[in-house]
XYZ file of C-alpha atoms in Angstrom:
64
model
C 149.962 -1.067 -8.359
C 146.015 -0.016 -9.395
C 147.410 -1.523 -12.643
C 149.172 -4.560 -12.320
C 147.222 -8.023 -12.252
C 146.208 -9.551 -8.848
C 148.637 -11.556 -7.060
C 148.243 -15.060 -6.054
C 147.748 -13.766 -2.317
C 145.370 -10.924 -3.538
C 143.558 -13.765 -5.744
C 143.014 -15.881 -2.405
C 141.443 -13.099 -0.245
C 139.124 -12.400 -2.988
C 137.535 -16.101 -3.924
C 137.171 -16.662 0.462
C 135.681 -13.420 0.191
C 133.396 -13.945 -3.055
C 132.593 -17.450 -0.961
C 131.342 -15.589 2.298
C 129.609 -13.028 0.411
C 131.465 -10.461 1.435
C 133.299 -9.115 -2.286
C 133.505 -5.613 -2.542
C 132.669 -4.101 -5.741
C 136.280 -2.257 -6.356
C 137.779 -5.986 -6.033
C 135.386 -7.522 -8.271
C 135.518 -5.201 -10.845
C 139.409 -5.429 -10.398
C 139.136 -9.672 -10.645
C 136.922 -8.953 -13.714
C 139.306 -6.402 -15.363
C 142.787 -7.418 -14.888
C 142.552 -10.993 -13.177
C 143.146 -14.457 -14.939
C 139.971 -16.820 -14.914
C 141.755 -19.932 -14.598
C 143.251 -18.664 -11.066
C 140.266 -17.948 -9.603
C 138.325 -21.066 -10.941
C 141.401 -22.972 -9.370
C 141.589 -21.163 -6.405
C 137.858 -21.509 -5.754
C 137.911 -25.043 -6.566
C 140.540 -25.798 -4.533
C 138.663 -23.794 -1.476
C 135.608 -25.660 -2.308
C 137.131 -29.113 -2.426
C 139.039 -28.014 1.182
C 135.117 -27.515 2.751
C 133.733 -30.406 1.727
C 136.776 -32.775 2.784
C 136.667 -31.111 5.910
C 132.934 -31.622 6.897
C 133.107 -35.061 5.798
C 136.196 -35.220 8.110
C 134.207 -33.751 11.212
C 131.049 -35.900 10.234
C 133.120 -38.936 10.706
C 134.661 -38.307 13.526
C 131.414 -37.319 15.586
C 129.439 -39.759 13.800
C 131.435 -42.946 14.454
């Protein structure tokens, strides 16, 4: 399995934890070596786009 490319699950836990700051080096040199840069990019967009819909979200609602 040490191997084979991420999966799309494995891909997910590693861009939340790359955005927290919490990557460990074995997974980022694993992303690096054997993962596909348009996932990630995707992934992390996608994440990123999620955050800042949902403050906006929560800003309107307290801030009516």
């Amino acid at each position: 399995m040490k191997d084979s490319k991420p999966s799309v699950f494995t891909v997910v836990f590693s861009v939340l934890a790359a955005l927290f700051g919490v990557q460990s080096e074995e997974n980022r040199q694993r992303d690096f070596s054997k993962g596909h840069p348009g996932l990630f990019i995707g992934i992390g967009v996608f994440f990123i786009v999620l955050f800042v819909v949902t403050l906006l979200l929560i800003v309107n609602w307290v801030l009516p």
